[in-house]
Short mmCIF file of N, CA and C in Angstrom, two decimals:
data_model
loop_
_atom_site.label_atom_id
_atom_site.label_comp_id
_atom_site.label_asym_id
_atom_site.label_seq_id
_atom_site.Cartn_x
_atom_site.Cartn_y
_atom_site.Cartn_z
N MET A 1 0.85 -1.18 -0.02
CA MET A 1 0.02 -0.02 0.00
C MET A 1 0.91 1.24 0.02
N ILE A 2 1.87 1.31 0.84
CA ILE A 2 2.78 2.47 0.88
C ILE A 2 3.56 2.60 -0.39
N ARG A 3 3.96 1.46 -0.89
CA ARG A 3 4.68 1.46 -2.21
C ARG A 3 3.85 2.03 -3.32
N LEU A 4 2.53 1.74 -3.32
CA LEU A 4 1.59 2.22 -4.35
C LEU A 4 1.39 3.74 -4.14
N LEU A 5 1.28 4.13 -2.97
CA LEU A 5 1.17 5.59 -2.59
C LEU A 5 2.35 6.35 -3.04
N VAL A 6 3.62 5.86 -2.71
CA VAL A 6 4.84 6.56 -3.09
C VAL A 6 4.88 6.63 -4.66
N THR A 7 4.58 5.51 -5.32
CA THR A 7 4.59 5.52 -6.74
C THR A 7 3.65 6.49 -7.44
N THR A 8 2.47 6.51 -6.80
CA THR A 8 1.52 7.52 -7.32
C THR A 8 2.03 9.05 -7.21
N ILE A 9 2.54 9.22 -5.99
CA ILE A 9 3.03 10.66 -5.76
C ILE A 9 4.18 10.91 -6.70
N LEU A 10 5.09 9.99 -6.92
CA LEU A 10 6.12 10.19 -7.90
C LEU A 10 5.71 10.46 -9.19
N LEU A 11 4.69 9.63 -9.71
CA LEU A 11 4.11 9.83 -11.04
C LEU A 11 3.51 11.21 -11.13
N MET A 12 2.75 11.64 -10.07
CA MET A 12 2.11 12.93 -10.17
C MET A 12 3.17 14.06 -10.21
N LEU A 13 4.27 13.98 -9.50
CA LEU A 13 5.32 14.97 -9.49
C LEU A 13 5.97 15.05 -10.83
N SER A 14 6.22 13.84 -11.51
CA SER A 14 6.81 13.79 -12.80
C SER A 14 5.91 14.48 -13.83
N VAL A 15 4.64 14.26 -13.72
CA VAL A 15 3.69 14.91 -14.62
C VAL A 15 3.68 16.47 -14.45
N ILE A 16 3.75 16.83 -13.26
CA ILE A 16 3.80 18.37 -12.96
C ILE A 16 5.17 18.90 -13.48
N ALA A 17 6.24 18.19 -13.35
CA ALA A 17 7.51 18.67 -13.89
C ALA A 17 7.57 18.74 -15.40
N VAL A 18 6.91 17.74 -16.13
CA VAL A 18 6.84 17.77 -17.50
C VAL A 18 6.01 19.02 -17.96
N ALA A 19 4.80 19.16 -17.23
CA ALA A 19 3.99 20.32 -17.54
C ALA A 19 4.70 21.62 -17.32
N ASN A 20 5.47 21.75 -16.31
CA ASN A 20 6.32 22.99 -16.13
C ASN A 20 7.35 23.15 -17.22
N ASP A 21 8.04 22.02 -17.59
CA ASP A 21 8.91 22.09 -18.66
C ASP A 21 8.26 22.53 -19.96
N ASP A 22 7.05 22.00 -20.31
CA ASP A 22 6.28 22.37 -21.47
C ASP A 22 6.00 23.88 -21.43
N ALA A 23 5.49 24.37 -20.31
CA ALA A 23 5.15 25.83 -20.15
C ALA A 23 6.40 26.72 -20.40
N THR A 24 7.50 26.27 -19.87
CA THR A 24 8.75 27.00 -20.03
C THR A 24 9.19 26.99 -21.45
N ALA A 25 9.06 25.82 -22.05
CA ALA A 25 9.45 25.76 -23.54
C ALA A 25 8.49 26.62 -24.35
N GLU A 26 7.24 26.63 -24.12
CA GLU A 26 6.32 27.55 -24.85
C GLU A 26 6.65 28.97 -24.66
N ALA A 27 6.98 29.36 -23.38
CA ALA A 27 7.32 30.78 -23.11
C ALA A 27 8.67 31.15 -23.80
N LEU A 28 9.61 30.26 -23.79
CA LEU A 28 10.92 30.50 -24.44
C LEU A 28 10.69 30.79 -25.99
N SER A 29 9.77 29.89 -26.52
CA SER A 29 9.54 30.03 -27.90
C SER A 29 8.92 31.40 -28.23
N ALA A 30 7.98 31.78 -27.36
CA ALA A 30 7.32 33.10 -27.51
C ALA A 30 8.31 34.28 -27.38
N LEU A 31 9.21 34.14 -26.42
CA LEU A 31 10.29 35.15 -26.22
C LEU A 31 11.16 35.18 -27.54
N GLU A 32 11.42 34.10 -28.11
CA GLU A 32 12.26 34.04 -29.29
C GLU A 32 11.60 34.80 -30.44
N LYS A 33 10.25 34.66 -30.57
CA LYS A 33 9.50 35.37 -31.60
C LYS A 33 9.46 36.90 -31.31
N GLN A 34 9.51 37.25 -29.99
CA GLN A 34 9.44 38.67 -29.65
C GLN A 34 10.79 39.40 -29.83
N SER A 35 11.90 38.54 -29.80
CA SER A 35 13.17 39.21 -29.86
C SER A 35 13.43 39.75 -31.26
N GLU A 36 14.22 40.74 -31.21
CA GLU A 36 14.64 41.55 -32.47
C GLU A 36 16.07 41.74 -32.40
N PRO A 37 16.81 41.79 -33.60
CA PRO A 37 18.23 42.07 -33.56
C PRO A 37 18.53 43.40 -32.98
N LEU A 38 19.63 43.41 -32.33
CA LEU A 38 20.19 44.59 -31.68
C LEU A 38 21.25 45.30 -32.61
N PRO A 39 21.46 46.51 -32.62
CA PRO A 39 20.82 47.53 -31.80
C PRO A 39 19.35 47.78 -32.24
N LEU A 40 18.52 48.24 -31.21
CA LEU A 40 17.09 48.56 -31.48
C LEU A 40 16.70 49.84 -30.91
N SER A 41 16.06 50.60 -31.66
CA SER A 41 15.53 51.93 -31.06
C SER A 41 13.96 51.93 -31.08
N LEU A 42 13.45 52.24 -29.86
CA LEU A 42 12.03 52.21 -29.64
C LEU A 42 11.53 53.47 -29.01
N GLU A 43 10.26 53.87 -29.18
CA GLU A 43 9.69 54.88 -28.46
C GLU A 43 8.85 54.15 -27.32
N PHE A 44 8.74 54.79 -26.15
CA PHE A 44 8.00 54.23 -25.10
C PHE A 44 7.02 55.22 -24.47
N SER A 45 5.96 54.65 -23.99
CA SER A 45 4.97 55.34 -23.18
C SER A 45 4.78 54.56 -21.95
N GLN A 46 5.03 55.16 -20.72
CA GLN A 46 4.92 54.50 -19.49
C GLN A 46 3.88 55.08 -18.57
N LYS A 47 3.09 54.16 -17.94
CA LYS A 47 2.14 54.61 -16.90
C LYS A 47 2.45 53.80 -15.68
N LYS A 48 2.75 54.54 -14.60
CA LYS A 48 3.00 53.90 -13.31
C LYS A 48 1.89 54.26 -12.37
N GLN A 49 1.15 53.21 -11.96
CA GLN A 49 0.09 53.35 -11.05
C GLN A 49 0.53 53.09 -9.64
N LEU A 50 0.62 54.02 -8.83
CA LEU A 50 1.09 53.84 -7.36
C LEU A 50 -0.22 53.68 -6.54
N SER A 51 -0.23 52.65 -5.75
CA SER A 51 -1.41 52.38 -4.90
C SER A 51 -1.55 53.61 -4.00
N GLY A 52 -2.77 54.14 -3.93
CA GLY A 52 -3.05 55.23 -3.12
C GLY A 52 -3.14 56.57 -3.89
N LEU A 53 -2.69 56.57 -5.16
CA LEU A 53 -2.79 57.69 -6.01
C LEU A 53 -3.98 57.46 -7.00
N PRO A 54 -4.78 58.45 -7.28
CA PRO A 54 -5.99 58.26 -8.18
C PRO A 54 -5.53 58.15 -9.59
N ARG A 55 -4.48 58.79 -10.10
CA ARG A 55 -4.07 58.76 -11.48
C ARG A 55 -2.72 58.22 -11.65
N PRO A 56 -2.44 57.57 -12.68
CA PRO A 56 -1.04 57.08 -12.91
C PRO A 56 -0.06 58.18 -13.22
N LEU A 57 1.20 57.98 -12.99
CA LEU A 57 2.27 58.88 -13.41
C LEU A 57 2.60 58.42 -14.83
N VAL A 58 2.68 59.42 -15.70
CA VAL A 58 2.81 59.12 -17.17
C VAL A 58 4.13 59.78 -17.62
N SER A 59 4.90 59.03 -18.42
CA SER A 59 6.09 59.53 -19.01
C SER A 59 6.28 58.88 -20.43
N ALA A 60 7.09 59.53 -21.20
CA ALA A 60 7.31 59.06 -22.57
C ALA A 60 8.63 59.41 -23.03
N GLY A 61 9.19 58.66 -23.94
CA GLY A 61 10.49 58.93 -24.50
C GLY A 61 11.01 57.79 -25.40
N GLN A 62 12.33 57.61 -25.40
CA GLN A 62 12.96 56.72 -26.33
C GLN A 62 13.86 55.72 -25.57
N LEU A 63 14.01 54.53 -26.17
CA LEU A 63 14.85 53.46 -25.62
C LEU A 63 15.82 53.16 -26.77
N ASP A 64 17.05 53.09 -26.49
CA ASP A 64 18.03 52.55 -27.44
C ASP A 64 18.73 51.34 -26.81
N ILE A 65 18.40 50.15 -27.36
CA ILE A 65 18.81 48.89 -26.73
C ILE A 65 20.00 48.41 -27.54
N ARG A 66 21.11 48.26 -26.90
CA ARG A 66 22.30 47.71 -27.54
C ARG A 66 22.65 46.45 -26.83
N LYS A 67 23.72 45.76 -27.26
CA LYS A 67 24.19 44.47 -26.74
C LYS A 67 24.57 44.65 -25.22
N ASP A 68 25.26 45.73 -24.88
CA ASP A 68 25.80 45.88 -23.58
C ASP A 68 25.15 46.90 -22.70
N GLU A 69 24.20 47.70 -23.28
CA GLU A 69 23.56 48.69 -22.52
C GLU A 69 22.22 49.17 -23.10
N ILE A 70 21.47 49.90 -22.33
CA ILE A 70 20.28 50.48 -22.69
C ILE A 70 20.32 51.92 -22.33
N VAL A 71 20.02 52.75 -23.30
CA VAL A 71 19.89 54.18 -22.97
C VAL A 71 18.43 54.58 -22.98
N TRP A 72 17.99 54.97 -21.78
CA TRP A 72 16.57 55.27 -21.54
C TRP A 72 16.41 56.75 -21.43
N THR A 73 15.84 57.35 -22.43
CA THR A 73 15.70 58.82 -22.50
C THR A 73 14.24 59.19 -22.40
N THR A 74 13.97 59.78 -21.12
CA THR A 74 12.65 60.34 -20.91
C THR A 74 12.61 61.75 -21.44
N GLU A 75 11.55 62.03 -22.26
CA GLU A 75 11.31 63.29 -22.81
C GLU A 75 10.17 64.06 -22.21
N GLN A 76 9.30 63.30 -21.69
CA GLN A 76 8.04 63.94 -21.04
C GLN A 76 7.74 63.20 -19.73
N PRO A 77 7.47 63.69 -18.72
CA PRO A 77 7.20 65.15 -18.47
C PRO A 77 8.39 66.06 -18.32
N GLN A 78 9.56 65.43 -18.14
CA GLN A 78 10.83 66.22 -18.14
C GLN A 78 11.92 65.36 -18.75
N GLN A 79 12.97 66.10 -19.19
CA GLN A 79 14.13 65.36 -19.81
C GLN A 79 14.92 64.72 -18.72
N GLN A 80 15.30 63.39 -19.01
CA GLN A 80 16.14 62.72 -18.17
C GLN A 80 16.74 61.57 -18.95
N GLN A 81 18.00 61.23 -18.89
CA GLN A 81 18.65 60.18 -19.56
C GLN A 81 19.35 59.22 -18.55
N LEU A 82 19.02 57.91 -18.67
CA LEU A 82 19.65 56.93 -17.84
C LEU A 82 20.29 55.92 -18.76
N THR A 83 21.54 55.50 -18.31
CA THR A 83 22.20 54.41 -19.04
C THR A 83 22.23 53.19 -18.10
N ILE A 84 21.73 52.16 -18.73
CA ILE A 84 21.58 50.84 -17.90
C ILE A 84 22.57 49.88 -18.52
N ASN A 85 23.51 49.41 -17.66
CA ASN A 85 24.37 48.37 -18.08
C ASN A 85 24.63 47.42 -16.92
N ARG A 86 25.43 46.40 -16.97
CA ARG A 86 25.63 45.30 -15.93
C ARG A 86 26.16 45.96 -14.65
N GLN A 87 26.75 47.08 -14.75
CA GLN A 87 27.26 47.72 -13.52
C GLN A 87 26.17 48.50 -12.76
N GLY A 88 25.17 48.88 -13.35
CA GLY A 88 24.09 49.56 -12.65
C GLY A 88 23.32 50.50 -13.55
N ILE A 89 22.68 51.48 -12.97
CA ILE A 89 21.84 52.45 -13.63
C ILE A 89 22.55 53.85 -13.31
N PHE A 90 22.88 54.51 -14.51
CA PHE A 90 23.63 55.77 -14.28
C PHE A 90 22.86 56.95 -14.91
N GLU A 91 22.73 58.00 -14.17
CA GLU A 91 22.18 59.22 -14.71
C GLU A 91 23.14 59.91 -15.58
N GLN A 92 22.65 60.63 -16.55
CA GLN A 92 23.51 61.36 -17.54
C GLN A 92 24.41 62.30 -16.72
N GLY A 93 25.74 62.24 -17.09
CA GLY A 93 26.73 63.17 -16.50
C GLY A 93 27.18 62.67 -15.09
N ASN A 94 26.66 61.55 -14.60
CA ASN A 94 27.08 61.03 -13.28
C ASN A 94 27.88 59.72 -13.43
N GLU A 95 29.07 59.76 -12.79
CA GLU A 95 29.87 58.54 -12.89
C GLU A 95 29.43 57.37 -11.93
N ASP A 96 28.68 57.75 -10.84
CA ASP A 96 28.27 56.77 -9.87
C ASP A 96 26.90 56.20 -10.20
N SER A 97 26.68 54.96 -10.09
CA SER A 97 25.40 54.37 -10.34
C SER A 97 24.44 54.61 -9.16
N VAL A 98 23.21 54.52 -9.51
CA VAL A 98 22.23 54.70 -8.46
C VAL A 98 22.32 53.56 -7.48
N SER A 99 22.40 53.81 -6.22
CA SER A 99 22.69 52.84 -5.13
C SER A 99 21.88 51.61 -5.26
N GLY A 100 22.49 50.46 -5.30
CA GLY A 100 21.73 49.13 -5.33
C GLY A 100 21.16 48.76 -6.64
N SER A 101 21.58 49.47 -7.71
CA SER A 101 20.85 49.36 -8.99
C SER A 101 21.42 48.30 -9.85
N ASP A 102 22.53 47.66 -9.51
CA ASP A 102 23.08 46.62 -10.37
C ASP A 102 22.21 45.46 -10.65
N THR A 103 21.52 44.96 -9.59
CA THR A 103 20.62 43.76 -9.81
C THR A 103 19.51 44.16 -10.75
N ILE A 104 18.85 45.34 -10.43
CA ILE A 104 17.73 45.77 -11.29
C ILE A 104 18.17 45.93 -12.66
N ALA A 105 19.33 46.53 -12.89
CA ALA A 105 19.87 46.82 -14.23
C ALA A 105 20.04 45.51 -14.98
N GLN A 106 20.61 44.55 -14.34
CA GLN A 106 20.79 43.21 -14.99
C GLN A 106 19.44 42.58 -15.44
N LEU A 107 18.46 42.70 -14.52
CA LEU A 107 17.12 42.18 -14.93
C LEU A 107 16.50 42.93 -16.09
N LEU A 108 16.58 44.28 -15.95
CA LEU A 108 16.12 45.17 -17.08
C LEU A 108 16.78 44.75 -18.43
N LEU A 109 18.09 44.61 -18.42
CA LEU A 109 18.82 44.22 -19.55
C LEU A 109 18.35 42.84 -20.10
N ALA A 110 18.14 41.95 -19.18
CA ALA A 110 17.67 40.60 -19.62
C ALA A 110 16.30 40.63 -20.24
N ILE A 111 15.35 41.40 -19.65
CA ILE A 111 14.01 41.47 -20.18
C ILE A 111 13.95 42.21 -21.52
N LEU A 112 14.64 43.34 -21.52
CA LEU A 112 14.58 44.12 -22.75
C LEU A 112 15.40 43.58 -23.90
N GLN A 113 16.52 42.88 -23.53
CA GLN A 113 17.26 42.16 -24.63
C GLN A 113 16.82 40.80 -24.89
N GLN A 114 15.76 40.36 -24.12
CA GLN A 114 15.22 39.00 -24.23
C GLN A 114 16.29 37.92 -24.03
N ASP A 115 17.06 38.06 -22.94
CA ASP A 115 18.21 37.12 -22.60
C ASP A 115 17.51 35.92 -22.02
N GLU A 116 17.30 34.85 -22.81
CA GLU A 116 16.62 33.66 -22.40
C GLU A 116 17.39 32.98 -21.22
N ALA A 117 18.63 32.85 -21.21
CA ALA A 117 19.39 32.20 -20.18
C ALA A 117 19.20 32.83 -18.82
N VAL A 118 19.25 34.17 -18.75
CA VAL A 118 19.01 34.92 -17.45
C VAL A 118 17.59 34.73 -17.06
N LEU A 119 16.66 34.94 -17.91
CA LEU A 119 15.25 34.84 -17.67
C LEU A 119 14.88 33.49 -17.14
N LYS A 120 15.36 32.52 -17.81
CA LYS A 120 15.01 31.07 -17.36
C LYS A 120 15.60 30.80 -15.99
N GLN A 121 16.71 31.43 -15.60
CA GLN A 121 17.34 31.25 -14.35
C GLN A 121 16.70 32.02 -13.31
N GLN A 122 16.24 33.20 -13.54
CA GLN A 122 15.63 34.06 -12.46
C GLN A 122 14.11 33.98 -12.29
N PHE A 123 13.39 33.37 -13.32
CA PHE A 123 11.99 33.36 -13.32
C PHE A 123 11.39 32.00 -13.71
N ARG A 124 10.21 31.80 -13.22
CA ARG A 124 9.37 30.69 -13.70
C ARG A 124 8.62 31.31 -14.87
N LEU A 125 8.74 30.71 -15.97
CA LEU A 125 8.14 31.23 -17.23
C LEU A 125 6.85 30.45 -17.73
N SER A 126 5.87 31.17 -18.20
CA SER A 126 4.76 30.54 -18.73
C SER A 126 4.12 31.51 -19.74
N LEU A 127 3.09 31.05 -20.48
CA LEU A 127 2.52 31.80 -21.61
C LEU A 127 1.09 31.96 -21.33
N GLU A 128 0.62 33.25 -21.39
CA GLU A 128 -0.78 33.54 -21.31
C GLU A 128 -1.12 34.38 -22.64
N GLN A 129 -1.89 33.81 -23.51
CA GLN A 129 -2.19 34.46 -24.78
C GLN A 129 -0.91 34.90 -25.43
N ASN A 130 -0.72 36.16 -25.71
CA ASN A 130 0.60 36.60 -26.39
C ASN A 130 1.51 37.21 -25.41
N CYS A 131 1.43 36.85 -24.13
CA CYS A 131 2.29 37.44 -23.07
C CYS A 131 3.05 36.30 -22.44
N VAL A 132 4.36 36.54 -22.32
CA VAL A 132 5.20 35.68 -21.55
C VAL A 132 5.11 36.18 -20.09
N VAL A 133 4.73 35.28 -19.17
CA VAL A 133 4.59 35.63 -17.73
C VAL A 133 5.84 35.17 -16.98
N MET A 134 6.47 36.12 -16.35
CA MET A 134 7.70 35.86 -15.60
C MET A 134 7.40 35.97 -14.07
N VAL A 135 7.45 34.89 -13.30
CA VAL A 135 7.35 34.97 -11.77
C VAL A 135 8.68 34.78 -11.24
N PRO A 136 9.12 35.68 -10.38
CA PRO A 136 10.49 35.52 -9.78
C PRO A 136 10.63 34.26 -9.01
N GLU A 137 11.79 33.61 -9.08
CA GLU A 137 12.03 32.43 -8.32
C GLU A 137 12.75 32.81 -6.92
N ALA A 138 13.71 33.69 -6.99
CA ALA A 138 14.42 34.11 -5.80
C ALA A 138 13.61 34.89 -4.79
N ASP A 139 13.70 34.55 -3.59
CA ASP A 139 12.86 35.21 -2.48
C ASP A 139 13.03 36.72 -2.42
N ALA A 140 14.27 37.21 -2.58
CA ALA A 140 14.54 38.62 -2.52
C ALA A 140 13.76 39.29 -3.66
N LEU A 141 13.79 38.86 -4.83
CA LEU A 141 13.10 39.46 -5.98
C LEU A 141 11.57 39.33 -5.79
N ALA A 142 11.19 38.11 -5.40
CA ALA A 142 9.77 37.79 -5.26
C ALA A 142 9.14 38.63 -4.14
N SER A 143 9.90 39.05 -3.18
CA SER A 143 9.38 39.96 -2.06
C SER A 143 8.98 41.26 -2.65
N VAL A 144 9.48 41.68 -3.79
CA VAL A 144 9.22 42.99 -4.38
C VAL A 144 8.27 42.89 -5.60
N ILE A 145 8.58 41.89 -6.48
CA ILE A 145 7.96 41.78 -7.76
C ILE A 145 7.04 40.50 -7.70
N GLU A 146 5.78 40.72 -8.03
CA GLU A 146 4.84 39.63 -8.15
C GLU A 146 5.00 38.89 -9.42
N LYS A 147 5.01 39.63 -10.56
CA LYS A 147 5.19 39.10 -11.93
C LYS A 147 5.48 40.17 -12.95
N ILE A 148 5.97 39.77 -14.06
CA ILE A 148 6.24 40.65 -15.14
C ILE A 148 5.58 40.02 -16.42
N HIS A 149 4.97 40.77 -17.30
CA HIS A 149 4.52 40.30 -18.54
C HIS A 149 5.28 40.99 -19.64
N SER A 150 5.67 40.16 -20.67
CA SER A 150 6.35 40.64 -21.81
C SER A 150 5.36 40.24 -23.04
N CYS A 151 4.71 41.24 -23.60
CA CYS A 151 3.65 40.85 -24.51
C CYS A 151 3.98 41.35 -25.93
N GLY A 152 3.54 40.54 -26.93
CA GLY A 152 3.68 40.94 -28.36
C GLY A 152 3.69 39.65 -29.11
N THR A 153 3.52 39.78 -30.41
CA THR A 153 3.65 38.53 -31.23
C THR A 153 4.94 38.51 -31.99
N ASP A 154 5.30 39.62 -32.79
CA ASP A 154 6.50 39.56 -33.53
C ASP A 154 7.60 40.42 -32.85
N SER A 155 7.29 41.09 -31.83
CA SER A 155 8.19 41.97 -31.07
C SER A 155 7.59 42.25 -29.71
N VAL A 156 8.30 42.84 -28.73
CA VAL A 156 7.77 43.12 -27.50
C VAL A 156 7.05 44.52 -27.67
N GLU A 157 5.77 44.52 -27.46
CA GLU A 157 4.96 45.71 -27.59
C GLU A 157 4.52 46.27 -26.24
N LEU A 158 4.58 45.46 -25.19
CA LEU A 158 4.09 45.82 -23.89
C LEU A 158 4.87 45.08 -22.86
N ILE A 159 5.26 45.81 -21.82
CA ILE A 159 5.87 45.19 -20.61
C ILE A 159 5.04 45.68 -19.43
N GLU A 160 4.61 44.78 -18.59
CA GLU A 160 3.84 45.15 -17.42
C GLU A 160 4.53 44.52 -16.25
N LEU A 161 4.75 45.28 -15.22
CA LEU A 161 5.38 45.00 -13.98
C LEU A 161 4.35 45.05 -12.84
N PHE A 162 4.06 43.95 -12.18
CA PHE A 162 3.23 43.97 -11.04
C PHE A 162 4.06 43.79 -9.73
N GLU A 163 3.94 44.74 -8.87
CA GLU A 163 4.68 44.69 -7.57
C GLU A 163 3.82 44.16 -6.50
N GLN A 164 4.46 43.62 -5.48
CA GLN A 164 3.82 43.03 -4.37
C GLN A 164 3.03 44.01 -3.59
N ASN A 165 3.46 45.29 -3.61
CA ASN A 165 2.76 46.40 -2.89
C ASN A 165 1.59 46.92 -3.56
N GLY A 166 1.16 46.40 -4.72
CA GLY A 166 0.03 46.82 -5.48
C GLY A 166 0.32 47.87 -6.60
N ASN A 167 1.59 48.40 -6.67
CA ASN A 167 1.91 49.26 -7.70
C ASN A 167 2.08 48.45 -9.08
N THR A 168 1.73 49.14 -10.15
CA THR A 168 1.96 48.45 -11.46
C THR A 168 2.52 49.52 -12.41
N THR A 169 3.35 49.02 -13.26
CA THR A 169 4.01 49.76 -14.37
C THR A 169 3.63 49.13 -15.72
N ARG A 170 3.17 49.96 -16.64
CA ARG A 170 2.83 49.49 -17.94
C ARG A 170 3.59 50.37 -18.96
N ILE A 171 4.49 49.69 -19.78
CA ILE A 171 5.37 50.32 -20.71
C ILE A 171 4.95 49.79 -22.13
N GLU A 172 4.42 50.72 -22.95
CA GLU A 172 4.08 50.34 -24.27
C GLU A 172 5.14 50.80 -25.17
N LEU A 173 5.64 49.86 -26.18
CA LEU A 173 6.78 50.10 -26.94
C LEU A 173 6.37 50.17 -28.41
N ASP A 174 6.95 51.12 -29.22
CA ASP A 174 6.81 51.22 -30.60
C ASP A 174 8.08 51.37 -31.28
N LYS A 175 8.26 50.81 -32.47
CA LYS A 175 9.49 50.98 -33.27
C LYS A 175 9.56 52.47 -33.74
N ARG A 176 10.76 52.93 -33.81
CA ARG A 176 10.97 54.33 -34.30
C ARG A 176 11.16 54.20 -35.85
#
Protein backbone atom coordinates (compact mmCIF):
# COMPACT_ATOMS: atom_id res chain seq x y z
CA MET A 1 0.00 0.00 0.00
CA ILE A 2 2.78 2.46 0.91
CA ARG A 3 4.70 1.49 -2.22
CA LEU A 4 1.59 2.23 -4.33
CA LEU A 5 1.14 5.60 -2.60
CA VAL A 6 4.81 6.55 -3.13
CA THR A 7 4.64 5.45 -6.79
CA THR A 8 1.47 7.50 -7.32
CA ILE A 9 3.04 10.60 -5.75
CA LEU A 10 6.21 10.22 -7.83
CA LEU A 11 4.12 9.82 -10.99
CA MET A 12 2.13 12.97 -10.13
CA LEU A 13 5.33 14.94 -9.49
CA SER A 14 6.83 13.83 -12.81
CA VAL A 15 3.65 14.91 -14.64
CA ILE A 16 3.85 18.32 -12.95
CA ALA A 17 7.55 18.63 -13.87
CA VAL A 18 6.81 17.77 -17.51
CA ALA A 19 3.95 20.33 -17.55
CA ASN A 20 6.31 22.99 -16.10
CA ASP A 21 8.95 22.11 -18.72
CA ASP A 22 6.33 22.39 -21.48
CA ALA A 23 5.16 25.80 -20.15
CA THR A 24 8.77 27.02 -20.02
CA ALA A 25 9.44 25.75 -23.55
CA GLU A 26 6.31 27.53 -24.87
CA ALA A 27 7.30 30.74 -23.08
CA LEU A 28 10.87 30.57 -24.43
CA SER A 29 9.52 30.03 -27.93
CA ALA A 30 7.30 33.12 -27.56
CA LEU A 31 10.28 35.13 -26.25
CA GLU A 32 12.29 34.08 -29.30
CA LYS A 33 9.50 35.34 -31.57
CA GLN A 34 9.43 38.65 -29.64
CA SER A 35 13.17 39.21 -29.85
CA GLU A 36 14.63 41.50 -32.48
CA PRO A 37 18.19 42.07 -33.64
CA LEU A 38 20.19 44.64 -31.70
CA PRO A 39 20.77 47.55 -31.78
CA LEU A 40 17.11 48.50 -31.50
CA SER A 41 15.51 51.94 -31.12
CA LEU A 42 12.02 52.22 -29.65
CA GLU A 43 9.63 54.88 -28.42
CA PHE A 44 7.98 54.21 -25.07
CA SER A 45 4.96 55.39 -23.18
CA GLN A 46 4.94 54.48 -19.48
CA LYS A 47 2.14 54.58 -16.94
CA LYS A 48 3.00 53.88 -13.32
CA GLN A 49 0.04 53.38 -11.03
CA LEU A 50 1.03 53.83 -7.41
CA SER A 51 -1.38 52.39 -4.88
CA GLY A 52 -3.07 55.29 -3.12
CA LEU A 53 -2.84 57.71 -6.05
CA PRO A 54 -5.97 58.29 -8.14
CA ARG A 55 -4.14 58.71 -11.48
CA PRO A 56 -1.03 57.08 -12.93
CA LEU A 57 2.27 58.87 -13.39
CA VAL A 58 2.81 59.15 -17.14
CA SER A 59 6.10 59.51 -19.03
CA ALA A 60 7.28 59.04 -22.60
CA GLY A 61 10.53 58.94 -24.50
CA GLN A 62 12.98 56.71 -26.33
CA LEU A 63 14.85 53.49 -25.65
CA ASP A 64 18.05 52.57 -27.44
CA ILE A 65 18.82 48.92 -26.73
CA ARG A 66 22.32 47.71 -27.53
CA LYS A 67 24.16 44.52 -26.70
CA ASP A 68 25.84 45.87 -23.57
CA GLU A 69 23.57 48.71 -22.49
CA ILE A 70 20.25 50.45 -22.72
CA VAL A 71 19.93 54.21 -22.99
CA TRP A 72 16.56 55.21 -21.54
CA THR A 73 15.71 58.80 -22.48
CA THR A 74 12.61 60.30 -20.89
CA GLU A 75 11.35 63.30 -22.85
CA GLN A 76 8.07 63.94 -21.02
CA PRO A 77 7.16 65.18 -18.46
CA GLN A 78 10.81 66.21 -18.11
CA GLN A 79 14.11 65.40 -19.80
CA GLN A 80 16.21 62.68 -18.18
CA GLN A 81 18.64 60.14 -19.56
CA LEU A 82 19.61 56.90 -17.87
CA THR A 83 22.23 54.42 -19.05
CA ILE A 84 21.60 50.87 -17.90
CA ASN A 85 24.42 48.34 -18.05
CA ARG A 86 25.62 45.37 -15.98
CA GLN A 87 27.31 47.70 -13.49
CA GLY A 88 24.08 49.56 -12.67
CA ILE A 89 21.87 52.46 -13.63
CA PHE A 90 23.62 55.77 -14.31
CA GLU A 91 22.12 59.23 -14.72
CA GLN A 92 23.52 61.35 -17.54
CA GLY A 93 26.70 63.11 -16.45
CA ASN A 94 27.07 61.06 -13.26
CA GLU A 95 29.86 58.49 -12.91
CA ASP A 96 28.28 56.80 -9.89
CA SER A 97 25.43 54.35 -10.35
CA VAL A 98 22.18 54.66 -8.47
CA SER A 99 22.72 52.83 -5.16
CA GLY A 100 21.79 49.14 -5.34
CA SER A 101 20.82 49.35 -9.00
CA ASP A 102 23.12 46.64 -10.39
CA THR A 103 20.63 43.78 -9.82
CA ILE A 104 17.71 45.75 -11.26
CA ALA A 105 19.88 46.81 -14.20
CA GLN A 106 20.81 43.22 -14.99
CA LEU A 107 17.13 42.17 -14.91
CA LEU A 108 16.10 45.12 -17.10
CA LEU A 109 18.82 44.20 -19.59
CA ALA A 110 17.67 40.57 -19.60
CA ILE A 111 14.01 41.50 -20.14
CA LEU A 112 14.53 44.19 -22.78
CA GLN A 113 17.25 42.22 -24.58
CA GLN A 114 15.22 38.97 -24.28
CA ASP A 115 18.17 37.12 -22.66
CA GLU A 116 16.62 33.65 -22.36
CA ALA A 117 19.37 32.18 -20.17
CA VAL A 118 19.03 34.87 -17.49
CA LEU A 119 15.23 34.89 -17.65
CA LYS A 120 15.05 31.10 -17.35
CA GLN A 121 17.40 31.21 -14.34
CA GLN A 122 15.63 34.06 -12.50
CA PHE A 123 11.95 33.39 -13.33
CA ARG A 124 9.35 30.69 -13.70
CA LEU A 125 8.13 31.25 -17.25
CA SER A 126 4.72 30.55 -18.74
CA LEU A 127 2.56 31.81 -21.58
CA GLU A 128 -0.84 33.53 -21.35
CA GLN A 129 -2.24 34.47 -24.77
CA ASN A 130 0.52 36.57 -26.39
CA CYS A 131 2.26 37.41 -23.09
CA VAL A 132 5.21 35.64 -21.51
CA VAL A 133 4.58 35.66 -17.76
CA MET A 134 7.70 35.81 -15.57
CA VAL A 135 7.30 34.99 -11.88
CA PRO A 136 10.47 35.54 -9.80
CA GLU A 137 12.10 32.44 -8.31
CA ALA A 138 14.46 34.10 -5.81
CA ASP A 139 12.87 35.19 -2.52
CA ALA A 140 14.55 38.61 -2.56
CA LEU A 141 13.09 39.46 -5.96
CA ALA A 142 9.75 37.76 -5.24
CA SER A 143 9.34 39.93 -2.13
CA VAL A 144 9.20 43.00 -4.40
CA ILE A 145 7.92 41.75 -7.77
CA GLU A 146 4.81 39.63 -8.15
CA LYS A 147 5.19 39.06 -11.90
CA ILE A 148 6.24 40.63 -15.19
CA HIS A 149 4.47 40.32 -18.54
CA SER A 150 6.32 40.65 -21.86
CA CYS A 151 3.61 40.89 -24.53
CA GLY A 152 3.64 40.91 -28.31
CA THR A 153 3.61 38.56 -31.26
CA ASP A 154 6.51 39.59 -33.52
CA SER A 155 8.19 41.96 -31.07
CA VAL A 156 7.80 43.20 -27.51
CA GLU A 157 4.92 45.67 -27.62
CA LEU A 158 4.09 45.85 -23.91
CA ILE A 159 5.87 45.20 -20.63
CA GLU A 160 3.83 45.12 -17.43
CA LEU A 161 5.37 44.97 -13.97
CA PHE A 162 3.19 43.97 -11.03
CA GLU A 163 4.72 44.73 -7.63
CA GLN A 164 3.83 43.02 -4.36
CA ASN A 165 2.78 46.37 -2.85
CA GLY A 166 0.05 46.85 -5.48
CA ASN A 167 1.97 49.25 -7.74
CA THR A 168 1.91 48.51 -11.46
CA THR A 169 3.97 49.79 -14.37
CA ARG A 170 2.80 49.52 -17.98
CA ILE A 171 5.32 50.30 -20.74
CA GLU A 172 4.06 50.37 -24.33
CA LEU A 173 6.80 50.11 -26.97
CA ASP A 174 6.76 51.19 -30.63
CA LYS A 175 9.51 51.00 -33.24
CA ARG A 176 10.97 54.31 -34.38
